[in-house]
C-alpha cells in the first residue's frame, strides 16, 4: 500500500490614525529581529542568549498589547517574526526552539483561523522544541474556533493533532479520535484531494482501533510529516523513522516518490 506524498470622514480619519499607530508599534517591535539578522553569523553564545531574552520580552509585550481590531495583521507580523526565528539555524543551534510556543500563543489568540500556522506549530513545537503536549493543547484551543468549512479544509488541523498525539505523545486512542474527526471533516468536500484525505484518515483510525501500536499508522503519520516538511532536517528524520518501522521509499514509473507500508503491522 502506498501513501501519496487569505463611514463617515471622522471615522475614516480615526481608523487611519489607529492603523498607522498599530503599524508603527508593530514595526518597532520588529527592530530586535532586524538586529539579530545583521549579527547572527558572528554572535557569541552569550549574545545569542541575550537576544533570546530580548525576544521573549518582546513577545510578552506583544501578548499584552491591544490590537485595536487588527488581530489578523498582528498575527501575520508575529508569523513573520517566527519564520525569522525558526530559520536562524546559527541561533537555534545555541538556544534551541523554546520560544516557538510563545509565538503561536499570540498567533492563534489573534487569529485561530490562520490555517497555515498550524503546520509550523506542529513541526516546530513537537519535533524541534520537544513539547508535543503544548502543541496539542494549542491545536485543541484553536479547533474550538474552526469548523469543517471555516476556514476551508480545516480538517488538516485534526490530522496535525493526530500525528503529534501518535508520534510524539504515544497516545493512540487520542490519535484515533483525531483522525476520525479529520475524516469526518474532509468528507464534507467533494474534491479528490479531500476525499483522499478522508480515506487515509479513516484508514489510519481503523489501524489504531485494531492495533494501538500499528506500524501502518505510524508510517502513515511520518509520511504526512515528510510531505509537509519545511526543511531538510525534518525530511531526513521522517525518512529515517519510516525506514526504521519497515516502510520504504519507492519511485513509481511516473517518477513520483511514495511511501510503501511495512509488510506486517
CSV table of N, CA and C in Angstrom, one decimal, residues 219 222-223 226 233-249:
chain,number,residue,atom,x,y,z
A,219,UNK,N,3.8,4.8,10.2
A,219,UNK,CA,4.4,5.1,8.9
A,219,UNK,C,3.5,6.1,8.1
A,222,UNK,N,4.2,9.5,9.7
A,222,UNK,CA,5.5,10.0,9.3
A,222,UNK,C,5.5,10.4,7.9
A,223,UNK,N,4.7,9.8,7.0
A,223,UNK,CA,4.6,10.2,5.6
A,223,UNK,C,4.0,11.6,5.5
A,226,UNK,N,6.7,14.0,6.4
A,226,UNK,CA,7.6,14.1,5.2
A,226,UNK,C,7.0,15.0,4.2
A,233,UNK,N,16.1,18.9,7.5
A,233,UNK,CA,16.3,18.1,8.8
A,233,UNK,C,15.0,17.3,9.1
A,234,UNK,N,13.9,17.9,8.9
A,234,UNK,CA,12.6,17.2,9.1
A,234,UNK,C,12.4,16.1,8.1
A,235,UNK,N,12.8,16.3,6.9
A,235,UNK,CA,12.7,15.3,5.9
A,235,UNK,C,13.5,14.1,6.2
A,236,UNK,N,14.8,14.4,6.6
A,236,UNK,CA,15.7,13.3,7.0
A,236,UNK,C,15.2,12.5,8.2
A,237,UNK,N,14.6,13.2,9.2
A,237,UNK,CA,14.1,12.5,10.3
A,237,UNK,C,12.9,11.6,9.9
A,238,UNK,N,12.0,12.2,9.1
A,238,UNK,CA,10.8,11.4,8.7
A,238,UNK,C,11.2,10.2,7.9
A,239,UNK,N,12.1,10.3,7.0
A,239,UNK,CA,12.6,9.1,6.2
A,239,UNK,C,13.2,8.1,7.1
A,240,UNK,N,14.1,8.5,8.0
A,240,UNK,CA,14.7,7.5,8.9
A,240,UNK,C,13.7,6.8,9.7
A,241,UNK,N,12.7,7.5,10.2
A,241,UNK,CA,11.7,6.8,11.1
A,241,UNK,C,10.8,5.9,10.2
A,242,UNK,N,10.5,6.3,9.0
A,242,UNK,CA,9.7,5.4,8.1
A,242,UNK,C,10.5,4.1,7.9
A,243,UNK,N,11.7,4.2,7.5
A,243,UNK,CA,12.5,3.0,7.3
A,243,UNK,C,12.7,2.2,8.5
A,244,UNK,N,12.9,2.8,9.7
A,244,UNK,CA,13.1,2.0,10.9
A,244,UNK,C,11.8,1.2,11.2
A,245,UNK,N,10.7,1.7,10.8
A,245,UNK,CA,9.4,1.0,11.0
A,245,UNK,C,9.1,-0.1,10.0
A,246,UNK,N,10.0,-0.2,9.0
A,246,UNK,CA,9.8,-1.2,7.9
A,246,UNK,C,9.2,-0.6,6.7
A,247,UNK,N,9.0,0.6,6.6
A,247,UNK,CA,8.5,1.2,5.4
A,247,UNK,C,9.6,1.5,4.4
A,248,UNK,N,9.2,1.8,3.2
A,248,UNK,CA,10.2,2.0,2.1
A,248,UNK,C,9.8,3.2,1.3
A,249,UNK,N,10.8,3.9,0.8
A,249,UNK,CA,10.6,5.0,-0.2
A,249,UNK,C,10.8,4.4,-1.6
